[in-house]
Short mmCIF file of C-alpha atoms in Angstrom, two decimals:
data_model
loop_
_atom_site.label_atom_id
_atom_site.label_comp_id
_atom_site.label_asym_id
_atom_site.label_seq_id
_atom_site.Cartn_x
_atom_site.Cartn_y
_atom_site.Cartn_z
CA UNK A 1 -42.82 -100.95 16.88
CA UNK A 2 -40.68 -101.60 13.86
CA UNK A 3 -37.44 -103.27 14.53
CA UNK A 4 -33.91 -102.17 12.78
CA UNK A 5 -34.14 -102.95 8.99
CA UNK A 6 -31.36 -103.65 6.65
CA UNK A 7 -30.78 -104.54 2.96
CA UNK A 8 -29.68 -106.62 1.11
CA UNK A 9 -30.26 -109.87 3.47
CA UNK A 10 -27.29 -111.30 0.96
CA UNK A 11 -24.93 -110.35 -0.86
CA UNK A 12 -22.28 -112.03 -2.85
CA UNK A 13 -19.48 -110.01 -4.78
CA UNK A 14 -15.86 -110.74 -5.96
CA UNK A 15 -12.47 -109.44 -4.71
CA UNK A 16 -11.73 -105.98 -5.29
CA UNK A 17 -15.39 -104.88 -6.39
CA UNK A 18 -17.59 -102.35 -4.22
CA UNK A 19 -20.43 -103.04 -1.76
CA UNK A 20 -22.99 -100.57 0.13
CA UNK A 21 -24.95 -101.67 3.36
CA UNK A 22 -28.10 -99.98 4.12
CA UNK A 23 -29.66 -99.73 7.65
CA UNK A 24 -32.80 -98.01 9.35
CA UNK A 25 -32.95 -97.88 12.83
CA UNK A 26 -35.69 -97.97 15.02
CA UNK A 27 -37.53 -95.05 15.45
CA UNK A 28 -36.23 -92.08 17.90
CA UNK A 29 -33.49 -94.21 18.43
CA UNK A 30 -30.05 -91.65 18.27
CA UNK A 31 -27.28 -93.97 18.03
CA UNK A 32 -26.92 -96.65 15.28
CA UNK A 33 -23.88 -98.96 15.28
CA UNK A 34 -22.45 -101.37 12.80
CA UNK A 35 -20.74 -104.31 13.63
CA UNK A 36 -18.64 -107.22 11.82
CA UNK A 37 -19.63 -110.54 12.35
CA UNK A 38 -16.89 -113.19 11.01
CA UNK A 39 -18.02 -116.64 11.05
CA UNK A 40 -17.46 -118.33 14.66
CA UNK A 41 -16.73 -114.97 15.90
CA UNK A 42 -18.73 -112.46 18.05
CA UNK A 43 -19.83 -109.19 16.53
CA UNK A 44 -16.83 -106.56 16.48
CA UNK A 45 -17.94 -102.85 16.53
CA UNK A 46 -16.74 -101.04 13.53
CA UNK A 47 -18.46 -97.64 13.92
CA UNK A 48 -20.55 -95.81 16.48
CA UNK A 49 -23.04 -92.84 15.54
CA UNK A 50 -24.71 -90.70 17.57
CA UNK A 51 -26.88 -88.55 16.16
CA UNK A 52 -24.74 -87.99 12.54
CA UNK A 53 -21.71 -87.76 14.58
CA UNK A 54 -19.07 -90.46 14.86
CA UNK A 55 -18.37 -91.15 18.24
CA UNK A 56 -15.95 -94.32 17.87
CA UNK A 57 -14.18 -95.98 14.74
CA UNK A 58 -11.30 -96.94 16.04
CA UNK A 59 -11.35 -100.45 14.55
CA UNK A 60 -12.99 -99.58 11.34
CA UNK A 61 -10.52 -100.28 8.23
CA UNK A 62 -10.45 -97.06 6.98
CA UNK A 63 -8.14 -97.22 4.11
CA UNK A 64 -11.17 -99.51 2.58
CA UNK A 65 -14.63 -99.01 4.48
CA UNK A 66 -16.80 -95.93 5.05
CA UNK A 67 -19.94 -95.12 6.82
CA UNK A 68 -22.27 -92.17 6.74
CA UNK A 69 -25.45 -91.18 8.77
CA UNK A 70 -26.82 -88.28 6.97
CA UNK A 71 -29.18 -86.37 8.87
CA UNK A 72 -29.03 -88.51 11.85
CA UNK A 73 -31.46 -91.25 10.58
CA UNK A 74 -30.50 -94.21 8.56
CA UNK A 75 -27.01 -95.09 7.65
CA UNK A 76 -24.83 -96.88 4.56
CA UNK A 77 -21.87 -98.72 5.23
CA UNK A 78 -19.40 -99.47 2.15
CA UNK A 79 -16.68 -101.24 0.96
CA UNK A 80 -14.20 -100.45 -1.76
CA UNK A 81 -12.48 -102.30 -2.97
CA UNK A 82 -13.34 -105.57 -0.99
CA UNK A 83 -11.27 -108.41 0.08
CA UNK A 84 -11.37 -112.47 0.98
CA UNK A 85 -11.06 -111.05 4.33
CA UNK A 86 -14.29 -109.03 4.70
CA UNK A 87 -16.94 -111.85 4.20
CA UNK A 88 -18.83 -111.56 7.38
CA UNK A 89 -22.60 -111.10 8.16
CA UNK A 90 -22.43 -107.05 9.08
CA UNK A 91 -25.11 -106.37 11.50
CA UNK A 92 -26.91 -102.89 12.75
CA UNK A 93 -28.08 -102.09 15.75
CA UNK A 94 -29.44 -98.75 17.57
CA UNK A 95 -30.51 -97.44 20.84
CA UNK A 96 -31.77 -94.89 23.00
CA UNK A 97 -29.38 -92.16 23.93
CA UNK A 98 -27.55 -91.79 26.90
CA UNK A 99 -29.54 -90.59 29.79
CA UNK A 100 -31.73 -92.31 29.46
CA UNK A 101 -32.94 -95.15 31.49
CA UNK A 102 -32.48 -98.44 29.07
CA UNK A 103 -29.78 -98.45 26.72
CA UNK A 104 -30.54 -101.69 24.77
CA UNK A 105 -28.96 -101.92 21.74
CA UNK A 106 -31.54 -103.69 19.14
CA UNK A 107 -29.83 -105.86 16.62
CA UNK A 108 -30.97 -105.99 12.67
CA UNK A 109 -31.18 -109.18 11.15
CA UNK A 110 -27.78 -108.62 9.42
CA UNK A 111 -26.38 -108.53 5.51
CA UNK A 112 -24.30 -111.64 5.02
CA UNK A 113 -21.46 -110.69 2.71
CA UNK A 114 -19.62 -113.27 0.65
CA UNK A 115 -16.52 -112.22 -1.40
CA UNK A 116 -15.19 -114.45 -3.88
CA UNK B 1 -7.94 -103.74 25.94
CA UNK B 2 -11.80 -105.15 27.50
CA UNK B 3 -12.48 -108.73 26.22
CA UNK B 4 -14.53 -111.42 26.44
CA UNK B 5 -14.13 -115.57 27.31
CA UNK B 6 -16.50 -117.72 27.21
CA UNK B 7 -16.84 -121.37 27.48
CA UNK B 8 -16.24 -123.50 23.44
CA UNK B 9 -19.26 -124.74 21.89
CA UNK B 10 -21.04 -127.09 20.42
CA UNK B 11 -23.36 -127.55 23.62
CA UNK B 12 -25.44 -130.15 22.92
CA UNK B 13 -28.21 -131.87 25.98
CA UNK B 14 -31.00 -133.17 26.35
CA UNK B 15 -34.40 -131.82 27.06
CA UNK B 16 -34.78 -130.68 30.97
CA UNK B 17 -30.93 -130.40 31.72
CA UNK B 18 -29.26 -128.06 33.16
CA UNK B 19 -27.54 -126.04 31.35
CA UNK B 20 -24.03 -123.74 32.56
CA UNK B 21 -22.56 -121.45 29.75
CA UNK B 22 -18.89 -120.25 31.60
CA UNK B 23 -18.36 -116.11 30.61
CA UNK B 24 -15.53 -114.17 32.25
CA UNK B 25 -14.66 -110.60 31.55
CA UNK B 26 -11.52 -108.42 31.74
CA UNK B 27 -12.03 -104.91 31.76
CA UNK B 28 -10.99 -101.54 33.74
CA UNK B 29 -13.71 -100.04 36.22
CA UNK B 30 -17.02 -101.71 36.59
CA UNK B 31 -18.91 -102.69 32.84
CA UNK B 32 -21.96 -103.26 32.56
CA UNK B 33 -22.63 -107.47 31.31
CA UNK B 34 -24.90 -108.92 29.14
CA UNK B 35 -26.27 -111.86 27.37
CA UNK B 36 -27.16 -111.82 24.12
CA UNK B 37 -29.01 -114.53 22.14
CA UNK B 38 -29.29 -115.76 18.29
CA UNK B 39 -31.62 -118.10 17.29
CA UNK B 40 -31.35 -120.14 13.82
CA UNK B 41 -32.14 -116.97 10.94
CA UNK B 42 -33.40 -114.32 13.46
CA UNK B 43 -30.89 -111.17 14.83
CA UNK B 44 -29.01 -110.77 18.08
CA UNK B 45 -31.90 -110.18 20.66
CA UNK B 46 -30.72 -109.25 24.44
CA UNK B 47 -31.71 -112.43 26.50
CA UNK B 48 -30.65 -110.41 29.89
CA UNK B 49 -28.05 -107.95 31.69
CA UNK B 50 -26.82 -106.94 35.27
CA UNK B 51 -25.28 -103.34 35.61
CA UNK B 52 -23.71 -103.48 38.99
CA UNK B 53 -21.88 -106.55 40.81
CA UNK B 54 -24.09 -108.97 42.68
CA UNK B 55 -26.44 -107.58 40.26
CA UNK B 56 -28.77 -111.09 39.27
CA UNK B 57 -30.06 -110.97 35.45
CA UNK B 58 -33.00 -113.33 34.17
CA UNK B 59 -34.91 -113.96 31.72
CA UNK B 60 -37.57 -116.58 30.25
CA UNK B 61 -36.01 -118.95 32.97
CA UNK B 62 -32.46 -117.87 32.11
CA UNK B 63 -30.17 -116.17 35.13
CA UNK B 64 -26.70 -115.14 35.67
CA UNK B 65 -25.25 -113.28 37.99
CA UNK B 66 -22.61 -110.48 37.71
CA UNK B 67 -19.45 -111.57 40.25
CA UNK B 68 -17.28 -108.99 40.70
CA UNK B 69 -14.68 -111.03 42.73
CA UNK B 70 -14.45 -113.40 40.02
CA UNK B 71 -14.86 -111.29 37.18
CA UNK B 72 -17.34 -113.90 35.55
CA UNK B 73 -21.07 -113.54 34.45
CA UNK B 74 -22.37 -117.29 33.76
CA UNK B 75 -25.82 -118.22 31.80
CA UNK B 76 -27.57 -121.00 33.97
CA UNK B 77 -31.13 -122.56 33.16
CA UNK B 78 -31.95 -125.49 35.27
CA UNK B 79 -34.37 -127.31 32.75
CA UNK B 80 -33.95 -126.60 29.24
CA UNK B 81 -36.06 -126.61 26.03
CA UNK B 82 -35.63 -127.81 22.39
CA UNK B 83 -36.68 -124.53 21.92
CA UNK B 84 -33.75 -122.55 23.43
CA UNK B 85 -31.42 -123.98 20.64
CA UNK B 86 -29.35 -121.36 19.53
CA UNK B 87 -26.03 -119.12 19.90
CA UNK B 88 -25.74 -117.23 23.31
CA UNK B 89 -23.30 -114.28 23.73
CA UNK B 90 -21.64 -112.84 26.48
CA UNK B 91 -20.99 -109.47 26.00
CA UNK B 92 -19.57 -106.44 27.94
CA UNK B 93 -20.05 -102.44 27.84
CA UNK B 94 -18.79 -99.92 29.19
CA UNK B 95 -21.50 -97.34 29.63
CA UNK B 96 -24.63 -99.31 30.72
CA UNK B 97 -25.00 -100.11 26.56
CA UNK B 98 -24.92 -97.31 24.97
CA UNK B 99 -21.09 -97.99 24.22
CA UNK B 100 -19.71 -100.72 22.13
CA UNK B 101 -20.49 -104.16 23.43
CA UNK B 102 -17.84 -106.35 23.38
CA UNK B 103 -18.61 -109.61 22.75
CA UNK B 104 -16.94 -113.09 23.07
CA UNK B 105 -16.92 -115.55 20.50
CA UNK B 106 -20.80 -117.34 21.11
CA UNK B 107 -21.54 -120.61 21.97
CA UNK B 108 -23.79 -123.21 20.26
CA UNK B 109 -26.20 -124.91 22.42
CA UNK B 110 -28.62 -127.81 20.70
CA UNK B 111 -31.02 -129.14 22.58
CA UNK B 112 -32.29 -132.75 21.94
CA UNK B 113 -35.63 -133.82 22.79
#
């Protein structure tokens, strides 16, 4: 089974420029999340999908960051216009819908974002 | 709001120790706890969980145990491997893990052989 993908692996932009994220989940799964990861932090939720529905983005900037999950499959996550602030590795994750018996959330290998 | 503590890395022991990574939780009603686990250029991967206090996770020789009393959730391994090297997060949900997991801030364990 393929695991969550996500592109770029890198990326390096400066201050005040835009950036898009790009994630696939796994296959079936319903709800995709993207967290921040700040250096010697653990991840921080930003935004919770289920389906193409937002369920929770209560801590997601939204004066500068959007996310979209069109037609319930993969999402984008972007930044405009970026700051010092927002280099982080932002990771993806997805899982199984609630009901069901195992609820994992499976973790992409994360875009590591570097603003100069 | 839920959080996270756990114990401040670097970790750093020798092959065959024991290892003890500290994790307590505040948060309203009864979360489900995890363990989550990062190894050097690979994703989070979900090393194991308990659901329900008294609840025992393990895991590839890894256990911890969910204490309700004590609102704590600690990672033991009673001999460890160079191999386990890595990050290990405790983290916290509210819904089994389909909600957000909240995470504390990981600790660093190296393992010397």
């Amino acid at each position: 089974e393929a695991g969550v993908a996500q592109s770029p692996r890198y990326k390096i932009i400066e201050k005040r420029q835009s950036v898009a994220f790009w994630c696939n989940p796994i296959s079936g799964h319903a709800t995709l999340y993207w967290y921040q990861q700040i250096l010697g932090q653990g991840p921080k939720l930003l935004i919770q999908f289920q389906n193409n529905g937002v369920v929770d983005d209560s801590q997601l900037p939204k004066d500068r960051f959007s996310a979209e999950r069109l037609k319930g499959v993969d999402s984008t996550l972007k930044i405009q216009p970026a700051k010092l602030e927002d280099s982080a590795v932002y990771l993806c994750a997805s899982s199984t819908p609630r009901g069901t018996s195992y609820n994992e959330q499976f973790f992409g290998p994360g875009t590591r974002l570097t603003v100069l | 709001g839920d959080s996270v503590t756990q114990m401040e890395g670097p970790v750093t022991l020798s092959e065959e120790a024991f290892l003890t990574i500290n994790c307590t939780y505040t948060a309203t009603g009864y979360p489900s706890l995890f363990w989550y686990v990062q190894y050097p250029g690979e994703g989070l991967q979900l090393l194991l969980k308990a659901t329900k206090a008294d609840d025992k996770g393990s895991n590839k020789g890894f256990e911890a145990t969910y204490r309700k009393e004590t609102t704590s959730f600690h990672l033991e391994k009673g001999s460890v491997q160079v191999s386990d090297s890595a990050v290990y997060f405790c983290a916290l949900s509210r819904q089994g893990g389909s909600e957000k997991l909240v995470f504390g801030k990981g600790t660093k364990l190296t393992v010397n052989p």
